[in-house]
Every structure is written in structure tokens, then in C-alpha cells.
């Protein structure tokens, strides 16, 4: 019964995640950018824009320049998260890729970096008065959900172990539309339930900022307003 409930939950969560993120990206792509507004100093070539975007996505360059403490917590959390996600790919592969296997020890301890970053960002929302003033209850709930996911995952890895063979069989079964037996360990059920909730609310939450950076005109525009006249697509139609 538990296996069927979680199987349905993950099917629904996956559909909502994929459709929701796709709709958001479509909305970002269709939002007009009528002005040339790259944040200066900005690159004057398309290659420079690509390099700038890479620095922003990988190193959080603008955040580093604006606030070193927030950058430390945010960058540590995100880099740890990517390692943990790569480590989890093994649950969706029969034969684990060599690079996924290589990431296993690093992904294990990257959870500590995730937790450090989350707690630092949460403390900022409580201790910094101007941030506390604009913080909504939903912000605390998001952070609590992420902490629950990381904390329960760390407990299964370092405190109370679960049957990862069965967990992998369950995940591989879902990919082939089969419901395999899921271990009924309470911590595992909390972990998977929290992940499913995160997948469901992700497209409508503040957490959906990763795709947005690629559509930000302050970052993705070439600084060439004198050389090239900037006309939004909808304005071209009006002129035609």
C-alpha cells in the first residue's frame, strides 16, 4: 500500500514539476525586453555574454560582489546540492556511469555543505533585521522543507541505514511503470515525501530562479546600443 501511494505521489509530482517548469520558461521566453539594459560593465560581444553567464551560474559573480556572507552560504549550498544530485543518479541507472561513481564520496560529504549553507541562509532571515522584515512565512517553510530533506538524507547515510538496493529497485521500477516494494523505514518515507512536496511546489515558488537568470536582460544582452539598434520582437511587428 505504501509503495503504491508513493509511486502515485512521484508520478504526480514529476508531471507537475516538468509541466510547471516548462510553462515558466515559456513565460520567461515570451516576456518582452523593449530596452537595452545590460548591467555595466557589460561585455560587448556575444562570446563575452556567454562567459559572463557562465561566471554568474557557476560562481555567483554578482552576489559575490554585493554580499560576501550571503555568497558564501548560497554558493556552498548550491555546489553541495549539485554533488548530492549527481550522487543520486545511481538510483536511476542499472549500470552506474563512471563519473557518477567518481562523485559518490564527494556527494556523501557534500550534504554537510548543503546543511551549512541552508542554516546560514535561514539565520540571515532571522538575525538580519532588514531581511527579517521582508521575510514571509513561506520563506521559512521553504527552508524548513530543504533542511528536512537534507537532514533526513544525512540520517539515512550516517545514523539509520535503509535498504538502498530496494530503494533503487523502486526508482527503476517507476521509470518502467512498475511498482516495486519500497522500504517502510520512517526516515526514508519522510525524505521521499519531502522531496515529492518540493517537486510539486518548485514551479510556483521562489526557488525557481535558476532558469530565470538566462532570460534576464541585465545579464544576457550585449552592450552595443550604439552599434546595433535594439528592437523587441513585438515592436518589429508593429513597425511592419
Coordinates of C-alpha atoms in Angstrom, one line a residue:
X1 CA 0.0 0.0 0.0
X2 CA 2.8 2.4 0.9
X3 CA 4.7 1.6 -2.3
X4 CA 1.6 2.4 -4.4
X5 CA 0.9 5.7 -2.6
X6 CA 4.5 6.9 -3.1
X7 CA 4.5 5.7 -6.7
X8 CA 1.4 7.8 -7.4
X9 CA 2.8 10.7 -5.5
X10 CA 6.0 10.7 -7.5
X11 CA 4.2 10.3 -10.8
X12 CA 2.0 13.3 -10.0
X13 CA 5.0 15.3 -8.7
X14 CA 7.1 14.6 -11.8
X15 CA 4.3 15.7 -14.1
X16 CA 3.7 18.9 -12.1
X17 CA 7.4 19.7 -12.0
X18 CA 8.0 19.2 -15.7
X19 CA 4.9 21.0 -16.9
X20 CA 5.2 23.8 -14.3
X21 CA 8.9 24.5 -15.1
X22 CA 8.2 24.3 -18.9
X23 CA 5.4 26.8 -18.5
X24 CA 7.6 29.2 -16.5
X25 CA 10.4 29.0 -19.1
X26 CA 7.9 29.7 -21.8
X27 CA 6.6 32.7 -19.9
X28 CA 10.2 34.0 -19.4
X29 CA 11.0 33.5 -23.1
X30 CA 7.8 35.3 -24.2
X31 CA 8.3 38.3 -21.9
X32 CA 9.4 41.3 -24.0
X33 CA 12.6 43.1 -23.4
X34 CA 12.0 46.5 -25.1
X35 CA 15.1 48.2 -23.7
X36 CA 18.8 47.6 -23.9
X37 CA 19.7 47.4 -20.2
X38 CA 22.7 45.2 -19.5
X39 CA 24.3 45.8 -16.1
X40 CA 27.6 47.6 -16.7
X41 CA 30.4 46.9 -17.1
X42 CA 28.9 44.6 -19.6
X43 CA 30.5 42.6 -22.5
X44 CA 30.3 44.0 -26.0
X45 CA 30.3 40.6 -27.8
X46 CA 28.1 37.5 -27.7
X47 CA 31.1 35.4 -26.6
X48 CA 31.6 37.8 -23.7
X49 CA 28.0 37.4 -22.7
X50 CA 28.3 33.6 -22.6
X51 CA 31.4 33.9 -20.4
X52 CA 29.6 36.3 -18.1
X53 CA 26.6 34.0 -17.8
X54 CA 29.0 31.1 -17.0
X55 CA 30.6 33.1 -14.2
X56 CA 27.2 34.0 -12.9
X57 CA 25.8 30.5 -12.9
X58 CA 28.9 28.7 -11.6
X59 CA 30.5 31.3 -9.3
X60 CA 27.5 33.6 -8.5
X61 CA 29.7 36.6 -9.5
X62 CA 27.1 39.4 -8.9
X63 CA 26.2 38.0 -5.5
X64 CA 29.9 37.8 -4.5
X65 CA 30.3 41.5 -5.4
X66 CA 27.3 42.5 -3.4
X67 CA 27.5 40.5 -0.2
X68 CA 30.3 38.0 0.7
X69 CA 28.4 36.3 3.5
X70 CA 25.3 35.6 1.5
X71 CA 27.5 34.4 -1.3
X72 CA 29.3 32.0 1.0
X73 CA 26.1 30.4 2.2
X74 CA 24.4 30.4 -1.1
X75 CA 27.3 29.2 -3.2
X76 CA 28.1 26.5 -0.6
X77 CA 24.6 25.2 -0.6
X78 CA 24.2 25.1 -4.4
X79 CA 27.5 23.4 -5.1
X80 CA 26.9 20.9 -2.4
X81 CA 23.4 20.3 -3.9
X82 CA 24.8 19.6 -7.3
X83 CA 27.2 17.0 -6.0
X84 CA 24.4 15.3 -4.0
X85 CA 22.1 15.3 -7.0
X86 CA 24.9 13.7 -9.1
X87 CA 25.4 11.1 -6.4
X88 CA 21.7 10.2 -6.5
X89 CA 21.8 9.5 -10.3
X90 CA 22.9 6.0 -9.3
X91 CA 19.4 5.2 -8.2
X92 CA 18.2 5.6 -11.7
X93 CA 20.8 3.6 -13.5
X94 CA 21.3 -0.2 -13.8
X95 CA 24.9 0.2 -14.6
X96 CA 26.3 3.3 -12.8
X97 CA 28.3 5.6 -15.0
X98 CA 31.9 6.1 -14.1
X99 CA 31.5 9.8 -13.4
X100 CA 28.6 9.1 -11.1
X101 CA 30.7 6.5 -9.3
X102 CA 33.5 9.0 -9.0
X103 CA 31.2 11.6 -7.4
X104 CA 30.0 9.1 -4.7
X105 CA 32.4 10.0 -1.9
X106 CA 32.3 13.7 -2.7
X107 CA 28.5 13.7 -2.8
X108 CA 28.3 11.9 0.6
X109 CA 30.0 14.7 2.4
X110 CA 28.6 17.5 0.2
X111 CA 25.4 17.1 2.3
X112 CA 27.3 18.9 5.2
X113 CA 28.0 21.8 2.8
X114 CA 24.3 21.9 1.9
X115 CA 23.2 21.9 5.5
X116 CA 25.8 24.6 6.4
X117 CA 24.6 26.8 3.6
X118 CA 20.9 26.4 4.4
X119 CA 21.3 27.1 8.1
X120 CA 23.4 30.2 7.2
X121 CA 20.7 31.5 4.9
X122 CA 18.0 30.7 7.4
X123 CA 19.9 32.5 10.2
X124 CA 20.2 35.5 7.9
X125 CA 16.4 35.7 7.7
X126 CA 16.1 35.6 11.4
X127 CA 19.0 37.7 12.6
X128 CA 19.3 40.5 10.0
X129 CA 16.5 43.0 10.7
X130 CA 16.0 44.3 7.2
X131 CA 15.8 40.8 5.8
X132 CA 13.6 39.6 8.6
X133 CA 11.2 42.5 7.7
X134 CA 10.6 41.3 4.2
X135 CA 10.6 37.5 5.0
X136 CA 7.3 35.7 4.6
X137 CA 6.2 32.6 6.4
X138 CA 6.6 30.8 3.1
X139 CA 10.3 31.6 3.1
X140 CA 10.7 29.8 6.4
X141 CA 8.6 26.9 5.2
X142 CA 10.8 26.5 2.1
X143 CA 14.0 26.5 4.2
X144 CA 12.4 24.1 6.7
X145 CA 11.5 21.7 3.8
X146 CA 15.0 21.8 2.4
X147 CA 16.5 21.2 5.8
X148 CA 14.2 18.3 6.3
X149 CA 15.3 16.8 3.0
X150 CA 19.0 17.2 3.7
X151 CA 18.7 16.2 7.4
X152 CA 16.7 13.0 6.7
X153 CA 19.1 12.1 3.9
X154 CA 22.1 12.5 6.2
X155 CA 20.4 10.4 8.9
X156 CA 19.9 7.6 6.5
X157 CA 23.6 7.8 5.4
X158 CA 25.3 8.3 8.8
X159 CA 22.8 7.1 11.5
X160 CA 20.0 4.8 10.5
X161 CA 20.7 3.0 7.2
X162 CA 18.0 1.8 4.8
X163 CA 17.9 -0.8 2.1
X164 CA 19.3 1.1 -0.8
X165 CA 19.0 -1.9 -3.1
X166 CA 15.2 -1.9 -2.6
X167 CA 15.1 1.9 -3.0
X168 CA 17.0 1.6 -6.3
X169 CA 14.7 -1.1 -7.5
X170 CA 11.7 1.1 -6.6
X171 CA 13.0 4.0 -8.6
X172 CA 14.0 1.9 -11.6
X173 CA 10.5 0.3 -11.4
X174 CA 8.9 3.8 -11.6
X175 CA 10.8 4.6 -14.7
X176 CA 9.4 1.4 -16.3
X177 CA 5.8 2.0 -15.0
X178 CA 6.2 -0.8 -12.4
X179 CA 5.6 -0.5 -8.7
X180 CA 8.3 -2.3 -6.7
X181 CA 8.4 -2.7 -2.9
X182 CA 9.6 0.4 -1.1
X183 CA 11.2 0.0 2.3
X184 CA 8.9 1.3 5.0
X185 CA 11.6 3.0 7.1
X186 CA 10.1 6.2 8.6
X187 CA 13.1 8.4 7.8
X188 CA 13.1 7.2 4.2
X189 CA 9.4 7.9 3.9
X190 CA 9.9 11.4 5.4
X191 CA 12.8 12.0 3.0
X192 CA 10.9 10.9 -0.2
X193 CA 7.7 12.6 0.9
X194 CA 9.6 15.9 1.4
X195 CA 11.3 15.5 -2.0
X196 CA 7.9 15.0 -3.7
X197 CA 6.4 18.1 -2.0
X198 CA 9.4 20.1 -3.1
X199 CA 8.9 18.9 -6.7
X200 CA 5.2 19.9 -6.6
X201 CA 5.7 23.4 -5.2
X202 CA 9.0 24.2 -7.0
X203 CA 7.5 25.7 -10.2
X204 CA 5.3 28.1 -8.2
X205 CA 7.9 29.0 -5.5
X206 CA 10.8 31.5 -5.2
X207 CA 13.1 28.5 -5.6
X208 CA 12.6 28.7 -9.4
X209 CA 15.3 31.3 -10.0
X210 CA 17.8 29.2 -11.9
X211 CA 16.1 29.3 -15.4
X212 CA 15.3 33.0 -14.9
X213 CA 18.9 34.1 -14.9
X214 CA 19.3 33.0 -18.5
X215 CA 16.4 35.3 -19.5
X216 CA 17.5 38.3 -17.5
X217 CA 18.1 41.2 -19.9
X218 CA 20.6 42.7 -17.5
X219 CA 22.8 39.6 -18.0
X220 CA 22.0 38.2 -21.4
X221 CA 22.3 41.3 -23.5
X222 CA 25.3 42.5 -25.4
X223 CA 26.3 46.1 -24.5
X224 CA 26.2 47.5 -28.1
X225 CA 23.3 50.1 -28.1
X226 CA 25.3 52.5 -30.3
X227 CA 26.3 49.9 -32.9
X228 CA 23.1 48.0 -33.1
X229 CA 19.6 49.3 -32.7
X230 CA 17.6 47.1 -30.2
X231 CA 14.0 46.4 -31.2
X232 CA 11.9 44.0 -29.3
X233 CA 10.1 41.3 -31.4
X234 CA 6.7 42.7 -30.7
X235 CA 7.9 46.2 -31.8
X236 CA 9.1 44.8 -35.1
X237 CA 5.6 43.5 -35.8
X238 CA 4.2 47.0 -35.1
X239 CA 6.7 48.6 -37.4
X240 CA 5.9 46.0 -40.1

